[in-house]
Coordinates of C-alpha atoms in Angstrom, one line a residue:
X1 CA 92.2 62.4 157.2
X2 CA 91.1 62.2 161.0
X3 CA 88.4 61.4 161.7
X4 CA 87.5 64.7 163.6
X5 CA 88.4 66.6 160.2
X6 CA 85.6 64.8 158.1
X7 CA 83.0 65.6 160.7
X8 CA 84.0 69.3 160.5
X9 CA 84.0 68.7 156.4
X10 CA 80.9 67.6 156.5
X11 CA 78.7 70.2 158.4
X12 CA 80.1 73.5 156.7
X13 CA 77.3 74.4 155.0
X14 CA 77.2 76.6 151.6
X15 CA 74.3 78.6 149.7
X16 CA 73.7 79.9 146.0
X17 CA 75.6 82.9 145.6
X18 CA 79.0 82.1 147.6
X19 CA 82.8 82.8 146.1
X20 CA 84.5 79.7 147.0
X21 CA 87.9 78.4 146.2
X22 CA 88.8 75.4 145.5
X23 CA 91.6 72.8 143.9
X24 CA 91.3 70.8 140.8
X25 CA 91.2 66.9 141.3
X26 CA 89.4 65.5 138.7
X27 CA 89.6 66.5 135.0
X28 CA 86.8 65.0 132.9
X29 CA 85.7 65.7 129.5
X30 CA 82.6 67.3 130.8
X31 CA 83.3 68.5 133.7
X32 CA 85.5 69.2 136.4
X33 CA 85.9 68.2 140.4
X34 CA 87.1 70.0 142.7
X35 CA 87.9 70.4 146.9
X36 CA 86.2 73.1 148.1
X37 CA 86.2 71.3 151.7
X38 CA 82.9 69.8 151.3
X39 CA 81.7 66.5 152.0
X40 CA 81.4 65.8 148.4
X41 CA 83.9 67.6 145.7
X42 CA 81.8 70.5 143.6
X43 CA 81.6 69.9 140.1
X44 CA 81.7 72.3 137.7
X45 CA 80.3 71.3 134.2
X46 CA 81.8 72.5 130.6
X47 CA 79.2 75.0 130.8
X48 CA 80.6 76.9 133.5
X49 CA 83.9 76.6 133.1
X50 CA 84.3 79.8 130.1
X51 CA 82.2 82.5 128.3
X52 CA 83.2 80.9 125.2
X53 CA 82.3 77.5 124.1
X54 CA 84.9 75.0 124.6
X55 CA 85.1 71.3 123.1
X56 CA 87.0 69.4 126.6
X57 CA 87.1 71.0 130.0
X58 CA 91.0 70.0 129.4
X59 CA 91.0 72.5 127.2
X60 CA 90.3 75.1 130.1
X61 CA 92.1 74.0 133.8
X62 CA 94.0 71.5 134.2
X63 CA 94.4 69.1 137.8
X64 CA 95.9 71.2 141.5
X65 CA 95.2 74.4 139.2
X66 CA 93.7 76.4 142.2
X67 CA 89.8 78.4 141.2
X68 CA 87.7 80.5 142.8
X69 CA 83.9 79.7 142.2
X70 CA 80.4 80.4 142.4
X71 CA 78.4 78.6 144.2
X72 CA 75.1 77.6 141.8
X73 CA 73.8 75.0 142.8
X74 CA 73.4 72.9 146.1
X75 CA 72.1 69.4 146.7
X76 CA 72.5 67.1 149.7
X77 CA 75.3 65.2 148.1
X78 CA 76.1 67.4 145.8
X79 CA 77.3 71.1 144.8
X80 CA 77.6 72.7 141.4
X81 CA 79.9 75.9 141.0
X82 CA 80.9 78.3 138.2
X83 CA 83.9 79.9 137.1
X84 CA 82.4 81.5 134.2
X85 CA 80.1 83.9 136.6
X86 CA 83.1 85.1 138.4
X87 CA 84.8 85.8 135.6
X88 CA 82.2 87.6 134.1
X89 CA 81.7 89.5 137.7
X90 CA 85.2 90.6 138.0
X91 CA 85.4 91.3 134.3
X92 CA 83.0 93.3 133.4
X93 CA 84.2 95.2 136.5
X94 CA 87.2 96.2 135.3
X95 CA 85.7 96.3 131.9
X96 CA 83.9 99.4 132.7
X97 CA 86.1 101.5 133.9
X98 CA 88.7 100.2 130.6
X99 CA 86.0 102.2 128.4
X100 CA 85.2 104.9 131.0
X101 CA 89.1 105.5 130.4
X102 CA 89.3 104.2 126.7
X103 CA 92.0 102.1 128.4
X104 CA 93.8 100.1 125.4
X105 CA 94.3 96.2 126.7
X106 CA 95.9 93.3 124.7
X107 CA 93.2 89.3 124.6
X108 CA 94.2 86.5 122.0
X109 CA 91.1 86.1 119.5
X110 CA 90.0 82.5 120.2
X111 CA 87.4 82.3 117.1
X112 CA 87.0 83.7 113.9
X113 CA 83.2 83.5 113.4
X114 CA 80.6 85.2 111.1
X115 CA 81.1 88.8 110.9
X116 CA 84.0 89.6 112.6
X117 CA 86.7 87.8 115.5
X118 CA 85.8 86.7 119.2
X119 CA 88.0 87.2 122.1
X120 CA 87.3 85.2 125.7
X121 CA 87.7 88.7 128.2
X122 CA 86.0 86.7 131.1
X123 CA 82.6 87.4 129.0
X124 CA 82.6 86.5 125.3
X125 CA 83.6 90.3 123.3
X126 CA 82.9 90.8 119.7
X127 CA 84.8 91.7 117.2
X128 CA 83.1 93.5 114.3
X129 CA 84.8 93.2 111.0
X130 CA 84.3 96.6 110.4
X131 CA 86.6 97.1 113.2
X132 CA 89.1 95.0 113.0
X133 CA 91.7 97.3 110.9
X134 CA 91.9 100.1 109.0
X135 CA 91.1 98.6 105.7
X136 CA 89.1 96.2 104.2
X137 CA 90.3 92.2 105.6
X138 CA 88.5 89.6 103.0
X139 CA 89.8 86.1 104.7
X140 CA 90.0 86.7 108.9
X141 CA 91.3 82.6 109.2
X142 CA 95.0 83.4 110.4
X143 CA 93.5 86.0 112.9
X144 CA 92.9 82.8 115.1
X145 CA 95.2 82.4 118.3
X146 CA 96.2 86.5 117.2
X147 CA 96.7 88.8 120.5
X148 CA 95.0 92.0 119.0
X149 CA 95.2 95.5 121.2
X150 CA 91.7 96.9 121.9
X151 CA 89.4 99.2 123.2
X152 CA 86.0 98.9 124.5
X153 CA 83.8 100.7 122.0
X154 CA 80.2 99.9 123.0
X155 CA 79.1 98.0 126.4
X156 CA 75.9 96.5 127.7
X157 CA 75.7 94.5 130.8
X158 CA 72.3 93.5 130.6
X159 CA 72.0 92.1 127.0
X160 CA 75.6 90.8 128.2
X161 CA 77.2 92.6 125.1
X162 CA 80.9 93.5 124.6
X163 CA 81.9 95.3 121.5
X164 CA 85.8 95.7 121.0
X165 CA 87.5 97.0 118.1
X166 CA 91.7 96.9 117.1
X167 CA 90.9 99.9 114.5
X168 CA 90.1 102.2 116.8
X169 CA 93.5 101.3 118.6
X170 CA 95.5 102.0 114.8
X171 CA 93.2 105.6 114.5
X172 CA 94.3 106.6 118.1
X173 CA 97.8 105.8 117.6
X174 CA 97.9 107.1 113.3
X175 CA 96.2 110.3 114.8
X176 CA 98.6 110.8 117.6
X177 CA 101.4 109.8 115.4
X178 CA 99.4 112.8 113.1
X179 CA 99.6 115.2 115.1
X180 CA 104.1 114.6 116.4
X181 CA 104.5 114.7 112.7
X182 CA 102.4 118.5 112.4
X183 CA 103.9 119.8 115.2
X184 CA 107.8 118.9 113.8
X185 CA 107.1 120.4 110.3
X186 CA 108.7 123.4 109.0
X187 CA 108.2 125.4 106.1
X188 CA 111.7 124.1 103.7
X189 CA 111.5 121.0 104.9
X190 CA 111.9 118.1 102.4
X191 CA 110.4 115.1 103.6
X192 CA 109.8 111.6 101.6
X193 CA 106.1 110.5 101.5
X194 CA 103.6 108.2 99.3
X195 CA 101.4 109.0 97.0
X196 CA 98.0 107.9 98.6
X197 CA 95.5 110.2 95.9
X198 CA 95.7 111.3 92.6
X199 CA 92.8 114.4 91.8
X200 CA 92.7 116.5 88.6
X201 CA 94.2 119.0 90.9
X202 CA 96.9 117.6 92.3
X203 CA 97.9 114.6 94.5
X204 CA 98.0 113.8 98.5
X205 CA 100.7 112.6 100.3
X206 CA 100.8 111.1 103.4
X207 CA 103.6 112.2 104.9
X208 CA 103.8 110.5 108.2
X209 CA 100.1 110.1 109.2
X210 CA 98.8 113.4 107.2
X211 CA 98.5 114.5 103.6
X212 CA 99.8 117.5 102.3
X213 CA 98.9 118.8 98.7
X214 CA 101.5 118.8 95.7
X215 CA 98.9 121.3 92.9
X216 CA 99.3 120.8 89.7
X217 CA 101.9 122.6 89.0
X218 CA 104.5 122.1 92.0
X219 CA 104.9 118.3 90.1
X220 CA 107.3 119.0 87.7
X221 CA 109.3 122.0 85.5
X222 CA 107.3 120.5 82.8
X223 CA 103.9 121.7 82.1
X224 CA 101.6 118.6 83.4
X225 CA 98.3 117.8 81.4
X226 CA 97.2 115.0 84.4
X227 CA 98.7 114.2 87.4
X228 CA 98.4 110.7 86.8
X229 CA 100.6 111.4 84.0
X230 CA 103.9 112.2 86.2
X231 CA 102.9 109.7 89.6
X232 CA 100.7 107.0 90.4
X233 CA 99.6 106.0 93.7
X234 CA 101.2 104.1 96.1
X235 CA 104.7 105.9 95.1
X236 CA 106.9 107.0 97.4
X237 CA 108.0 110.9 96.4
X238 CA 110.4 113.0 98.1
X239 CA 108.2 116.4 98.4
X240 CA 109.4 119.7 99.8
X241 CA 107.1 121.8 102.6
X242 CA 106.5 125.6 100.5
X243 CA 103.4 125.8 102.7
X244 CA 101.9 125.6 106.2
X245 CA 98.7 126.1 108.5
X246 CA 99.2 123.8 111.6
X247 CA 95.1 125.1 112.6
X248 CA 93.9 123.6 110.3
X249 CA 96.0 120.8 109.1
X250 CA 97.0 122.8 105.6
X251 CA 100.2 121.5 104.4
X252 CA 100.9 122.4 100.2
X253 CA 104.3 120.5 99.4
X254 CA 106.6 120.6 95.4
X255 CA 108.1 117.9 94.1
X256 CA 109.5 120.0 91.5
X257 CA 111.3 121.5 94.2
X258 CA 113.1 119.0 94.9
X259 CA 114.1 117.6 91.3
X260 CA 116.8 119.6 89.3
X261 CA 115.9 122.6 87.8
X262 CA 115.9 123.4 83.7
X263 CA 118.9 125.9 85.2
X264 CA 120.6 122.9 86.9
X265 CA 121.1 120.8 84.0
X266 CA 122.4 122.8 81.4
X267 CA 126.0 123.5 80.7
X268 CA 126.9 126.4 78.6
X269 CA 129.7 128.6 79.2
X270 CA 130.2 131.9 77.0
X271 CA 131.4 131.5 73.5
X272 CA 129.2 128.5 72.9
X273 CA 126.9 129.1 69.8
X274 CA 122.7 127.7 70.4
X275 CA 120.3 127.8 68.9
X276 CA 116.7 128.5 70.4
X277 CA 112.9 129.7 70.2
X278 CA 112.2 133.6 70.0
X279 CA 109.2 133.4 72.5
X280 CA 108.9 137.2 73.1
X281 CA 110.0 140.7 71.8
X282 CA 110.1 143.7 74.5
X283 CA 110.7 147.1 73.8
X284 CA 114.8 146.7 75.1
X285 CA 115.4 143.4 73.0
X286 CA 114.6 139.4 73.0
X287 CA 114.2 136.2 75.0
X288 CA 115.2 133.1 73.3
X289 CA 114.7 129.7 75.0
X290 CA 117.6 128.1 74.4
X291 CA 116.6 124.8 76.3
X292 CA 113.2 124.0 77.8
X293 CA 112.5 126.8 80.1
X294 CA 115.6 128.0 80.2
X295 CA 115.5 132.0 78.4
X296 CA 118.2 134.2 77.5
X297 CA 118.1 137.5 76.4
X298 CA 119.3 139.1 73.0
X299 CA 119.9 142.6 73.7
X300 CA 118.2 145.2 70.9
X301 CA 122.0 146.1 70.5
X302 CA 123.0 142.6 69.9
X303 CA 120.6 141.9 67.9
X304 CA 121.1 143.4 63.7
X305 CA 124.0 144.8 62.7
X306 CA 122.0 147.4 61.3
X307 CA 120.3 150.1 63.8
X308 CA 116.6 148.7 64.6
X309 CA 113.7 150.9 66.4
X310 CA 112.1 147.8 67.6
X311 CA 113.6 144.0 67.2
X312 CA 109.9 143.6 65.7
X313 CA 111.2 144.9 62.7
X314 CA 114.5 142.2 62.6
X315 CA 112.5 139.4 64.6
X316 CA 109.3 137.8 65.1
X317 CA 107.8 135.4 67.8
X318 CA 108.0 131.6 67.2
X319 CA 111.2 132.1 64.8
X320 CA 114.3 129.8 65.6
X321 CA 117.5 131.8 66.0
X322 CA 121.2 131.3 66.3
X323 CA 123.2 133.0 68.8
X324 CA 126.0 133.4 71.0
X325 CA 127.0 133.1 74.3
X326 CA 127.7 136.1 76.0
X327 CA 127.5 135.1 79.8
X328 CA 126.2 133.3 82.0
X329 CA 124.5 133.4 85.4
X330 CA 123.0 130.4 86.5
X331 CA 122.5 131.6 90.1
X332 CA 120.5 134.6 88.9
X333 CA 119.2 132.9 85.5
X334 CA 120.3 135.1 83.2
X335 CA 122.1 134.2 80.1
X336 CA 123.2 137.7 77.7
X337 CA 123.2 136.5 73.8
X338 CA 124.3 137.7 70.6
X339 CA 122.4 137.2 67.0
X340 CA 124.8 140.6 65.8
X341 CA 128.1 138.5 66.7
X342 CA 127.4 135.9 64.4
X343 CA 127.1 137.8 62.0
X344 CA 129.8 139.6 61.9
X345 CA 131.2 136.4 61.8
X346 CA 129.5 135.2 58.4
X347 CA 130.4 137.5 55.6
X348 CA 127.1 136.5 53.9
X349 CA 124.8 137.4 56.8
X350 CA 127.1 140.6 56.6
X351 CA 125.8 141.5 53.1
X352 CA 122.4 140.8 53.6
X353 CA 122.2 143.3 56.6
X354 CA 123.9 145.5 54.2
X355 CA 121.0 145.6 51.9
X356 CA 118.5 145.7 54.2
X357 CA 120.4 148.9 55.9
X358 CA 121.0 150.6 52.5
X359 CA 119.1 153.3 51.8
X360 CA 118.2 153.0 48.0
X361 CA 121.0 154.6 45.4
X362 CA 118.7 158.7 45.0
X363 CA 119.4 162.3 43.4
X364 CA 117.7 165.4 45.2
X365 CA 118.3 169.1 43.9
X366 CA 120.5 170.4 46.0
X367 CA 122.5 167.0 45.2
X368 CA 123.2 168.7 41.9
X369 CA 123.4 172.1 41.3
X370 CA 124.3 172.4 45.9
X371 CA 128.2 173.7 44.3
X372 CA 127.1 176.4 42.0
X373 CA 124.6 178.1 44.3
X374 CA 127.5 178.1 46.9
X375 CA 129.4 180.0 44.1
X376 CA 126.5 182.3 43.3
X377 CA 126.3 183.4 47.1

C-alpha cells in the first residue's frame, strides 16, 4: 500500500450508526477483525455477530467473508462494529412484510430450550412447544438442526419479540386439503379412510383432511350394539358417501354398503330345501328367515295341503320350519318358498294334514230320511 493510500485511509472517518462493508481478516474465538478501510481494522465482538448465543466466532464467519456492518462505537484507534444490528434491522422489515401477508418461510432450528425451539432469522425467533406440531411432542431434542416451514404469528419490535409457528403451516395445509377433498366428493363414491373417533352413535372417519360420520346403523349388515365392537381408532376402512352437505361440511358415510350384503353371501337355487324361522305372519303368507337378514315368502297357498283362511291357523312367529325354494331373484331380493311341497313328499305329513282337515263323521236327519222324503213327494 502506497503512502498516499495510507494517508487517504487515515483521514476517512466514521460515525456511530454508519453502515459499512468489509472483509474478514482474522477470526478469534471471541471477536472478528474486519478491514473496512479505516486506519485500524474494525472489531466485531462475538456478541455482535448473531442474535443467538454462540460459543465461537468461527461458528458464524470465516476469513475473507464479506460482511455488512453497523458502526456502534468509534474511538481514535478503535472502531467497534455489529453484524447483528444490520441483520436485525433487515430482518424486522422482512418479518413485518411476512406477518402482514401470512407468508410461509423456512428457518433452521438452532437450539432447543425449555418451552420450545429457537431459530435465527436475523433476530431471535421462538416457536412455543404448542406451536411446533398438531400433536403432542414429548421430546424436541431431535428437532435441532432441522429446517421447518414457519409463519409469524406474533410480532413486537419494541419488545424484540418474534413468535413463530410450524403448526399454523400444517393447519393451513390440512384446511387446503380438506377443501380440495370436499370439492371432489360425490354421493356414491367409495373411498378409503381412517377411523378418527368413536362415539355411541357412530364413528368419525378421516377421508382426506375432513371427517365424515358413519352412523351406527351403517357399520354392518348385522345389528351393532356398540361401534367399538366393529371398528377401532386408527383402523383403515372402506366407506361409501351416502349423504353430502358441502355448505355445512357434513358428510354421511357407510361401511355397510361397501361390504357384501346378506343376499350376496347366499348360494341357494330352486329346489333346495332350507330351514328357517318364521319372522312375520301376514294375511297373504309368512316371511321366513332362511339366512341372516334374508327372508323368503311362503304364500298362503303354499303353507298347507288344506285350505286355510289365515297363516295363523298353521304357523306362529318364531317357529322353525322347513321349506322348498320355488324361485329366487337375488337382484330384487326375493325368494318364493313352499312348505306344502314338502308335505306332499312326506306321507306322514300328508296324514297329519288330512287328519287336521277332515271333519268328525256325523249324521244328520237329512242323511237318514232324505231318500224317503223324496219318494213321498
